[in-house]
Amino acid sequence: MRVVLDTNVLLVSISDRSPYHWVYLGLLQGAYELCVTTDILLEYAEIIERHMGIEASESVEGTLENLPNVILTTSYFRFNLITKDRDDNKFVDCAVAANAHYIVSEDKDFRVLEKIPFPKVEVLSLVEFKMKLLKQGST
């Protein structure tokens, strides 16, 4: 399963004390493929550094660069489907370019994608993503 993780989803999953640490562990264990662009990686690094410090940021960045299930994608087209927070479009464009199955996000701004028929991008909440991973593991 190919996914794009919204920055806040990745951020809350890094700490082993987080109830969402299963997201990061799943990535480390190869339970899914993470699609990223250079812009997404830069945002991840910036936000992680702001909230957890430079060491955590560099550690996560190094991990992402070396995991075989992290797919660096180039988005050649900007769809601009999200108008409320245009910065979120980088995740949509990455999902389309990488042919990702889902964007995982708790951000309500992504809900607009439910009403857009093309390109079709499905957004999952953390709970929905966990259910998909569990179902995938049982098949």
Short mmCIF file of the C-alpha atoms (twelve columns), coordinates in Angstrom:
data_MODEL
# 
_entry.id   MODEL 
# 
loop_
_atom_site.group_PDB 
_atom_site.id 
_atom_site.type_symbol 
_atom_site.label_atom_id 
_atom_site.label_alt_id 
_atom_site.label_comp_id 
_atom_site.label_asym_id 
_atom_site.label_seq_id 
_atom_site.Cartn_x 
_atom_site.Cartn_y 
_atom_site.Cartn_z 
_atom_site.pdbx_PDB_model_num 
ATOM 1   C CA . MET A 1   0.000   0.000   0.000   1 
ATOM 2   C CA . ARG A 2   1.349   3.391   -1.027  1 
ATOM 3   C CA . VAL A 3   0.532   6.383   1.174   1 
ATOM 4   C CA . VAL A 4   1.425   10.006  1.688   1 
ATOM 5   C CA . LEU A 5   1.582   11.061  5.344   1 
ATOM 6   C CA . ASP A 6   0.557   14.570  6.269   1 
ATOM 7   C CA . THR A 7   3.304   16.209  8.326   1 
ATOM 8   C CA . ASN A 8   1.294   16.227  11.550  1 
ATOM 9   C CA . VAL A 9   0.617   12.491  11.225  1 
ATOM 10  C CA . LEU A 10  4.330   11.774  10.921  1 
ATOM 11  C CA . LEU A 11  5.136   14.192  13.747  1 
ATOM 12  C CA . VAL A 12  2.758   12.583  16.261  1 
ATOM 13  C CA . SER A 13  3.925   9.082   15.360  1 
ATOM 14  C CA . ILE A 14  7.663   9.470   15.978  1 
ATOM 15  C CA . SER A 15  7.770   9.259   19.773  1 
ATOM 16  C CA . ASP A 16  7.540   5.771   21.220  1 
ATOM 17  C CA . ARG A 17  5.309   7.289   23.921  1 
ATOM 18  C CA . SER A 18  2.723   8.360   21.357  1 
ATOM 19  C CA . PRO A 19  -0.478  6.351   20.882  1 
ATOM 20  C CA . TYR A 20  0.180   6.780   17.146  1 
ATOM 21  C CA . HIS A 21  3.712   5.340   17.213  1 
ATOM 22  C CA . TRP A 22  2.360   2.359   15.264  1 
ATOM 23  C CA . VAL A 23  2.427   4.581   12.137  1 
ATOM 24  C CA . TYR A 24  6.184   5.124   12.409  1 
ATOM 25  C CA . LEU A 25  6.838   1.513   13.422  1 
ATOM 26  C CA . GLY A 26  4.821   0.322   10.426  1 
ATOM 27  C CA . LEU A 27  6.992   2.452   8.171   1 
ATOM 28  C CA . LEU A 28  10.184  1.092   9.729   1 
ATOM 29  C CA . GLN A 29  8.894   -2.480  9.379   1 
ATOM 30  C CA . GLY A 30  7.891   -1.990  5.732   1 
ATOM 31  C CA . ALA A 31  4.145   -2.378  6.302   1 
ATOM 32  C CA . TYR A 32  3.513   0.302   3.676   1 
ATOM 33  C CA . GLU A 33  5.326   2.486   1.182   1 
ATOM 34  C CA . LEU A 34  5.671   6.177   1.986   1 
ATOM 35  C CA . CYS A 35  5.614   8.534   -0.999  1 
ATOM 36  C CA . VAL A 36  7.405   11.856  -0.567  1 
ATOM 37  C CA . THR A 37  8.686   14.762  -2.608  1 
ATOM 38  C CA . THR A 38  11.599  17.037  -1.801  1 
ATOM 39  C CA . ASP A 39  9.115   19.700  -0.622  1 
ATOM 40  C CA . ILE A 40  7.464   17.218  1.739   1 
ATOM 41  C CA . LEU A 41  10.817  16.095  3.147   1 
ATOM 42  C CA . LEU A 42  11.785  19.725  3.762   1 
ATOM 43  C CA . GLU A 43  8.516   20.363  5.586   1 
ATOM 44  C CA . TYR A 44  8.931   17.189  7.659   1 
ATOM 45  C CA . ALA A 45  12.440  18.306  8.695   1 
ATOM 46  C CA . GLU A 46  11.326  21.846  9.540   1 
ATOM 47  C CA . ILE A 47  8.322   20.823  11.633  1 
ATOM 48  C CA . ILE A 48  10.094  17.985  13.445  1 
ATOM 49  C CA . GLU A 49  12.984  20.306  14.286  1 
ATOM 50  C CA . ARG A 50  10.580  22.960  15.563  1 
ATOM 51  C CA . HIS A 51  8.748   20.508  17.847  1 
ATOM 52  C CA . MET A 52  11.399  17.930  18.781  1 
ATOM 53  C CA . GLY A 53  14.780  19.505  18.092  1 
ATOM 54  C CA . ILE A 54  17.457  19.219  15.437  1 
ATOM 55  C CA . GLU A 55  18.730  15.808  16.543  1 
ATOM 56  C CA . ALA A 56  15.292  14.235  16.147  1 
ATOM 57  C CA . SER A 57  14.830  15.960  12.813  1 
ATOM 58  C CA . GLU A 58  18.171  14.748  11.469  1 
ATOM 59  C CA . SER A 59  17.533  11.236  12.766  1 
ATOM 60  C CA . VAL A 60  14.119  10.972  11.093  1 
ATOM 61  C CA . GLU A 61  15.466  12.557  7.912   1 
ATOM 62  C CA . GLY A 62  18.311  10.036  7.787   1 
ATOM 63  C CA . THR A 63  15.912  7.180   8.392   1 
ATOM 64  C CA . LEU A 64  13.573  8.301   5.607   1 
ATOM 65  C CA . GLU A 65  16.471  8.680   3.181   1 
ATOM 66  C CA . ASN A 66  17.609  5.101   3.799   1 
ATOM 67  C CA . LEU A 67  14.387  3.112   3.994   1 
ATOM 68  C CA . PRO A 68  13.723  1.062   0.857   1 
ATOM 69  C CA . ASN A 69  9.966   1.616   1.211   1 
ATOM 70  C CA . VAL A 70  10.232  5.428   0.996   1 
ATOM 71  C CA . ILE A 71  9.602   6.501   -2.588  1 
ATOM 72  C CA . LEU A 72  10.975  9.861   -3.666  1 
ATOM 73  C CA . THR A 73  8.559   11.242  -6.230  1 
ATOM 74  C CA . THR A 74  8.655   14.251  -8.508  1 
ATOM 75  C CA . SER A 75  5.405   16.127  -9.098  1 
ATOM 76  C CA . TYR A 76  5.419   17.682  -12.547 1 
ATOM 77  C CA . PHE A 77  1.919   19.124  -12.351 1 
ATOM 78  C CA . ARG A 78  0.213   21.258  -9.709  1 
ATOM 79  C CA . PHE A 79  -3.485  20.492  -9.382  1 
ATOM 80  C CA . ASN A 80  -4.215  23.150  -6.717  1 
ATOM 81  C CA . LEU A 81  -7.220  21.214  -5.420  1 
ATOM 82  C CA . ILE A 82  -7.048  22.551  -1.862  1 
ATOM 83  C CA . THR A 83  -7.783  26.256  -1.683  1 
ATOM 84  C CA . LYS A 84  -8.131  26.728  2.083   1 
ATOM 85  C CA . ASP A 85  -4.469  25.939  2.838   1 
ATOM 86  C CA . ARG A 86  -2.603  25.900  -0.481  1 
ATOM 87  C CA . ASP A 87  0.495   24.496  1.211   1 
ATOM 88  C CA . ASP A 88  -1.375  21.177  1.575   1 
ATOM 89  C CA . ASN A 89  -1.424  20.769  -2.209  1 
ATOM 90  C CA . LYS A 90  2.108   19.334  -2.131  1 
ATOM 91  C CA . PHE A 91  0.659   16.203  -0.491  1 
ATOM 92  C CA . VAL A 92  -2.099  15.882  -3.088  1 
ATOM 93  C CA . ASP A 93  0.290   16.391  -6.000  1 
ATOM 94  C CA . CYS A 94  2.651   13.793  -4.533  1 
ATOM 95  C CA . ALA A 95  -0.176  11.293  -4.086  1 
ATOM 96  C CA . VAL A 96  -1.256  11.727  -7.712  1 
ATOM 97  C CA . ALA A 97  2.289   11.578  -9.119  1 
ATOM 98  C CA . ALA A 98  3.194   8.498   -7.056  1 
ATOM 99  C CA . ASN A 99  -0.115  6.752   -7.710  1 
ATOM 100 C CA . ALA A 100 -0.559  6.503   -3.931  1 
ATOM 101 C CA . HIS A 101 -3.590  4.745   -2.556  1 
ATOM 102 C CA . TYR A 102 -4.193  7.238   0.259   1 
ATOM 103 C CA . ILE A 103 -3.215  10.430  1.997   1 
ATOM 104 C CA . VAL A 104 -3.272  9.921   5.761   1 
ATOM 105 C CA . SER A 105 -4.319  13.097  7.545   1 
ATOM 106 C CA . GLU A 106 -6.478  14.447  10.334  1 
ATOM 107 C CA . ASP A 107 -6.551  17.881  8.642   1 
ATOM 108 C CA . LYS A 108 -10.110 18.879  7.731   1 
ATOM 109 C CA . ASP A 109 -8.851  20.919  4.764   1 
ATOM 110 C CA . PHE A 110 -8.318  17.641  2.895   1 
ATOM 111 C CA . ARG A 111 -12.055 16.833  3.034   1 
ATOM 112 C CA . VAL A 112 -12.608 18.889  -0.113  1 
ATOM 113 C CA . LEU A 113 -10.984 16.024  -2.023  1 
ATOM 114 C CA . GLU A 114 -14.048 13.837  -1.367  1 
ATOM 115 C CA . LYS A 115 -16.025 16.022  -3.795  1 
ATOM 116 C CA . ILE A 116 -13.419 16.134  -6.564  1 
ATOM 117 C CA . PRO A 117 -13.850 13.370  -9.148  1 
ATOM 118 C CA . PHE A 118 -10.506 13.857  -10.905 1 
ATOM 119 C CA . PRO A 119 -7.861  13.258  -9.955  1 
ATOM 120 C CA . LYS A 120 -9.341  10.955  -7.328  1 
ATOM 121 C CA . VAL A 121 -7.381  11.111  -4.092  1 
ATOM 122 C CA . GLU A 122 -8.655  9.245   -1.048  1 
ATOM 123 C CA . VAL A 123 -7.919  10.599  2.422   1 
ATOM 124 C CA . LEU A 124 -7.852  8.363   5.485   1 
ATOM 125 C CA . SER A 125 -7.910  9.335   9.129   1 
ATOM 126 C CA . LEU A 126 -5.448  7.616   11.451  1 
ATOM 127 C CA . VAL A 127 -8.148  5.187   12.597  1 
ATOM 128 C CA . GLU A 128 -9.088  4.329   9.008   1 
ATOM 129 C CA . PHE A 129 -5.423  3.868   8.101   1 
ATOM 130 C CA . LYS A 130 -4.918  1.510   11.039  1 
ATOM 131 C CA . MET A 131 -7.907  -0.556  9.905   1 
ATOM 132 C CA . LYS A 132 -6.483  -0.780  6.349   1 
ATOM 133 C CA . LEU A 133 -3.108  -1.888  7.680   1 
ATOM 134 C CA . LEU A 134 -4.699  -4.505  9.925   1 
ATOM 135 C CA . LYS A 135 -6.818  -5.803  7.060   1 
ATOM 136 C CA . GLN A 136 -3.775  -5.899  4.782   1 
ATOM 137 C CA . GLY A 137 -1.839  -7.867  7.405   1 
ATOM 138 C CA . SER A 138 -4.594  -10.447 7.774   1 
ATOM 139 C CA . THR A 139 -4.923  -11.216 4.068   1 
# 
